[in-house]
């Protein structure tokens, strides 16, 4: 991919004080079998060595955006979305690990199903060195919408979305719903058009003491 050519895929990773974890996350993305992508990392004014850990990877596909002040999860994700140039927008949180075929499988699905706005995948939970298979997400639009009424059946780090359609529909993360912003956005995307899930586990959801789902469970 030349410096001026837009990639087909934009991957957005937002991070805050994640120096011990972000390197492994980004290396897994750089090792994807699908190569035509940009990796946008939005550092939300980290006070540790997060930005240095990102810069140390030295890959030209990485675009590091450093916020001058901490703006919060949803606003940081919107900054990454606004910077994205690709046809497909992939989400990957700073502590989760995408398996090598993830991007290729989701690109192929979206290419085959031009009506679908969003496709997710299954996950494994990774706690230390132990990997546990999680329940598969619902495979159909109707089941995903039904599940969304009571819980979030799809992991944010598995999302791949059709970016021009999201922009045309003004679908963005809502800063008023910080730490539940992905759940809320999935509701609105599913109301706007078809969503789906691939019945394969292509992301490792890393479980650790600093998970937002643990620290902010009541707000979420």
Tab-separated table of C-alpha atoms in Angstrom:
chain	number	residue	atom	x	y	z
A	1	UNK	CA	0.000	0.000	0.000
A	2	UNK	CA	1.449	3.365	-0.967
A	3	UNK	CA	1.496	6.240	1.492
A	4	UNK	CA	-1.261	8.043	-0.431
A	5	UNK	CA	-3.528	5.095	-1.229
A	6	UNK	CA	-6.421	4.504	1.160
A	7	UNK	CA	-6.460	0.989	2.639
A	8	UNK	CA	-9.554	-1.203	2.510
A	9	UNK	CA	-9.452	-1.685	6.277
A	10	UNK	CA	-8.971	0.733	9.157
A	11	UNK	CA	-8.381	-0.820	12.579
A	12	UNK	CA	-8.921	1.500	15.548
A	13	UNK	CA	-7.407	0.814	18.951
A	14	UNK	CA	-7.990	3.347	21.718
A	15	UNK	CA	-5.696	3.135	24.688
A	16	UNK	CA	-5.071	4.706	28.074
A	17	UNK	CA	-2.248	3.740	30.441
A	18	UNK	CA	-1.878	0.298	28.877
A	19	UNK	CA	1.891	0.035	28.406
A	20	UNK	CA	2.075	-3.584	29.711
A	21	UNK	CA	-0.671	-4.813	27.340
A	22	UNK	CA	-0.848	-2.684	24.211
A	23	UNK	CA	2.296	-4.097	22.579
A	24	UNK	CA	0.910	-7.647	22.399
A	25	UNK	CA	-2.418	-6.349	21.095
A	26	UNK	CA	-0.809	-4.340	18.296
A	27	UNK	CA	1.683	-7.055	17.342
A	28	UNK	CA	-1.227	-9.463	16.842
A	29	UNK	CA	-2.905	-6.961	14.532
A	30	UNK	CA	0.295	-6.354	12.571
A	31	UNK	CA	0.571	-10.142	12.107
A	32	UNK	CA	-2.825	-10.474	10.405
A	33	UNK	CA	-2.900	-12.485	7.188
A	34	UNK	CA	-4.854	-9.587	5.633
A	35	UNK	CA	-2.242	-6.922	4.899
A	36	UNK	CA	-4.123	-3.978	3.356
A	37	UNK	CA	-4.914	-1.973	6.474
A	38	UNK	CA	-4.017	1.028	8.573
A	39	UNK	CA	-3.804	0.718	12.341
A	40	UNK	CA	-4.995	3.891	14.079
A	41	UNK	CA	-3.981	4.062	17.738
A	42	UNK	CA	-5.620	6.821	19.773
A	43	UNK	CA	-3.673	7.394	22.990
A	44	UNK	CA	-6.069	9.198	25.337
A	45	UNK	CA	-3.407	11.232	27.185
A	46	UNK	CA	-1.711	8.293	28.879
A	47	UNK	CA	0.649	9.101	31.732
A	48	UNK	CA	2.702	5.903	31.494
A	49	UNK	CA	4.833	4.606	28.619
A	50	UNK	CA	1.935	3.658	26.347
A	51	UNK	CA	2.869	6.025	23.504
A	52	UNK	CA	6.506	4.879	23.654
A	53	UNK	CA	5.397	1.231	23.475
A	54	UNK	CA	3.372	2.009	20.351
A	55	UNK	CA	6.143	4.021	18.700
A	56	UNK	CA	8.684	1.274	19.441
A	57	UNK	CA	6.871	-1.096	17.073
A	58	UNK	CA	8.061	1.047	14.160
A	59	UNK	CA	5.508	-0.187	11.622
A	60	UNK	CA	4.473	2.318	8.916
A	61	UNK	CA	0.877	1.052	9.030
A	62	UNK	CA	0.502	2.496	12.534
A	63	UNK	CA	-0.941	6.008	12.842
A	64	UNK	CA	-0.552	7.226	16.424
A	65	UNK	CA	-2.876	10.016	17.573
A	66	UNK	CA	-2.045	11.451	21.001
A	67	UNK	CA	-4.809	13.383	22.728
A	68	UNK	CA	-3.617	16.470	24.598
A	69	UNK	CA	-6.092	15.691	27.384
A	70	UNK	CA	-8.125	12.681	28.415
A	71	UNK	CA	-11.486	12.784	26.591
A	72	UNK	CA	-12.916	9.396	27.573
A	73	UNK	CA	-13.500	6.110	25.800
A	74	UNK	CA	-16.339	7.043	23.440
A	75	UNK	CA	-14.842	10.368	22.337
A	76	UNK	CA	-11.470	8.703	21.736
A	77	UNK	CA	-13.141	6.035	19.603
A	78	UNK	CA	-14.856	8.765	17.575
A	79	UNK	CA	-11.476	10.426	16.990
A	80	UNK	CA	-10.197	7.143	15.582
A	81	UNK	CA	-13.329	6.689	13.475
A	82	UNK	CA	-12.980	10.209	12.056
A	83	UNK	CA	-9.350	9.543	11.114
A	84	UNK	CA	-10.147	6.232	9.399
A	85	UNK	CA	-9.819	6.066	5.607
A	86	UNK	CA	-10.858	2.472	4.983
A	87	UNK	CA	-13.976	0.874	3.588
A	88	UNK	CA	-14.286	-1.333	6.656
A	89	UNK	CA	-13.788	-0.185	10.246
A	90	UNK	CA	-12.484	-2.767	12.725
A	91	UNK	CA	-12.531	-2.264	16.493
A	92	UNK	CA	-9.897	-3.772	18.773
A	93	UNK	CA	-9.555	-2.715	22.407
A	94	UNK	CA	-6.063	-2.194	23.766
A	95	UNK	CA	-6.018	-5.400	25.822
A	96	UNK	CA	-7.628	-7.927	23.449
A	97	UNK	CA	-5.794	-10.105	20.929
A	98	UNK	CA	-7.030	-10.821	17.397
A	99	UNK	CA	-6.114	-14.198	15.940
A	100	UNK	CA	-4.266	-14.098	12.578
A	101	UNK	CA	-7.244	-14.831	10.296
A	102	UNK	CA	-9.680	-12.438	11.975
A	103	UNK	CA	-9.495	-9.504	9.552
A	104	UNK	CA	-9.421	-11.700	6.440
A	105	UNK	CA	-12.484	-13.677	7.562
A	106	UNK	CA	-14.531	-10.581	8.340
A	107	UNK	CA	-13.530	-8.782	5.132
A	108	UNK	CA	-14.593	-11.852	3.153
A	109	UNK	CA	-17.940	-11.941	4.969
A	110	UNK	CA	-18.659	-8.245	4.351
A	111	UNK	CA	-17.651	-8.629	0.699
A	112	UNK	CA	-20.124	-11.508	0.326
A	113	UNK	CA	-22.931	-9.723	2.206
A	114	UNK	CA	-23.072	-6.095	1.038
A	115	UNK	CA	-26.302	-5.498	2.955
A	116	UNK	CA	-24.688	-6.187	6.362
A	117	UNK	CA	-23.615	-3.100	8.349
A	118	UNK	CA	-21.739	-4.936	11.108
A	119	UNK	CA	-20.310	-8.401	11.611
A	120	UNK	CA	-18.920	-9.770	14.870
A	121	UNK	CA	-17.121	-12.994	15.760
A	122	UNK	CA	-16.907	-15.367	18.678
A	123	UNK	CA	-14.293	-15.067	21.429
A	124	UNK	CA	-12.100	-16.939	23.837
A	125	UNK	CA	-11.536	-15.536	27.316
A	126	UNK	CA	-7.829	-15.353	28.116
A	127	UNK	CA	-6.966	-15.262	31.824
A	128	UNK	CA	-3.242	-15.474	32.365
A	129	UNK	CA	-2.195	-18.302	30.055
A	130	UNK	CA	-5.544	-20.111	30.188
A	131	UNK	CA	-7.905	-19.866	27.203
A	132	UNK	CA	-11.605	-20.616	27.643
A	133	UNK	CA	-14.124	-20.861	24.783
A	134	UNK	CA	-16.967	-18.382	25.302
A	135	UNK	CA	-20.565	-18.987	24.186
A	136	UNK	CA	-21.004	-18.218	20.519
A	137	UNK	CA	-22.802	-14.984	19.621
A	138	UNK	CA	-26.170	-15.259	17.872
A	139	UNK	CA	-25.665	-15.774	14.146
A	140	UNK	CA	-28.681	-13.919	12.773
A	141	UNK	CA	-29.830	-10.312	12.798
A	142	UNK	CA	-33.103	-11.123	14.574
A	143	UNK	CA	-31.400	-13.056	17.386
A	144	UNK	CA	-28.726	-10.404	17.889
A	145	UNK	CA	-31.382	-7.666	18.183
A	146	UNK	CA	-33.365	-9.804	20.646
A	147	UNK	CA	-30.282	-10.462	22.790
A	148	UNK	CA	-29.381	-6.753	22.740
A	149	UNK	CA	-32.543	-6.048	24.726
A	150	UNK	CA	-31.007	-7.514	27.879
A	151	UNK	CA	-27.239	-7.875	27.358
A	152	UNK	CA	-24.464	-7.299	24.887
A	153	UNK	CA	-24.055	-10.594	22.996
A	154	UNK	CA	-21.102	-9.382	20.884
A	155	UNK	CA	-17.659	-8.280	22.053
A	156	UNK	CA	-16.507	-4.816	20.947
A	157	UNK	CA	-13.093	-6.121	19.878
A	158	UNK	CA	-14.761	-8.422	17.335
A	159	UNK	CA	-16.674	-5.726	15.457
A	160	UNK	CA	-16.128	-4.987	11.765
A	161	UNK	CA	-18.353	-2.265	10.317
A	162	UNK	CA	-19.108	-0.736	6.946
A	163	UNK	CA	-17.631	2.739	7.491
A	164	UNK	CA	-19.199	4.782	4.637
A	165	UNK	CA	-22.652	3.527	5.648
A	166	UNK	CA	-22.062	4.421	9.303
A	167	UNK	CA	-21.049	7.927	8.244
A	168	UNK	CA	-24.046	8.295	5.943
A	169	UNK	CA	-26.333	7.276	8.825
A	170	UNK	CA	-24.481	9.487	11.373
A	171	UNK	CA	-23.768	6.434	13.544
A	172	UNK	CA	-21.014	7.185	16.085
A	173	UNK	CA	-20.147	6.331	19.670
A	174	UNK	CA	-22.110	8.382	22.209
A	175	UNK	CA	-19.877	10.034	24.874
A	176	UNK	CA	-22.898	10.187	27.188
A	177	UNK	CA	-22.684	6.373	27.375
A	178	UNK	CA	-18.997	5.997	28.252
A	179	UNK	CA	-18.130	2.362	29.108
A	180	UNK	CA	-21.427	1.250	27.554
A	181	UNK	CA	-20.887	3.137	24.316
A	182	UNK	CA	-20.221	0.034	22.214
A	183	UNK	CA	-23.406	-1.662	23.493
A	184	UNK	CA	-25.435	1.472	22.744
A	185	UNK	CA	-23.915	1.875	19.273
A	186	UNK	CA	-24.683	-1.751	18.417
A	187	UNK	CA	-28.345	-1.082	19.315
A	188	UNK	CA	-28.503	1.798	16.840
A	189	UNK	CA	-26.633	-0.047	14.084
A	190	UNK	CA	-28.956	-3.045	14.435
A	191	UNK	CA	-31.957	-0.717	14.180
A	192	UNK	CA	-30.532	0.839	10.995
A	193	UNK	CA	-29.723	-2.334	9.062
A	194	UNK	CA	-28.692	-5.997	9.142
A	195	UNK	CA	-26.015	-7.199	11.566
A	196	UNK	CA	-24.455	-10.654	11.780
A	197	UNK	CA	-21.834	-12.789	13.495
A	198	UNK	CA	-19.338	-15.351	12.210
A	199	UNK	CA	-19.558	-18.614	14.206
A	200	UNK	CA	-15.811	-18.763	14.796
A	201	UNK	CA	-13.779	-17.569	17.776
A	202	UNK	CA	-11.294	-15.098	16.305
A	203	UNK	CA	-10.495	-12.828	19.286
A	204	UNK	CA	-8.984	-13.446	22.711
A	205	UNK	CA	-10.805	-11.349	25.317
A	206	UNK	CA	-8.138	-10.709	27.920
A	207	UNK	CA	-9.447	-10.872	31.508
A	208	UNK	CA	-7.409	-8.859	34.039
A	209	UNK	CA	-7.823	-6.586	37.043
A	210	UNK	CA	-8.092	-3.410	34.937
A	211	UNK	CA	-10.905	-4.517	32.591
A	212	UNK	CA	-13.441	-1.735	32.104
A	213	UNK	CA	-16.178	-4.341	32.519
A	214	UNK	CA	-14.884	-4.990	36.041
A	215	UNK	CA	-14.024	-1.421	37.055
A	216	UNK	CA	-17.182	0.182	35.662
A	217	UNK	CA	-19.712	-2.656	35.853
A	218	UNK	CA	-22.384	-0.567	37.613
A	219	UNK	CA	-22.162	2.309	35.107
A	220	UNK	CA	-22.207	-0.103	32.175
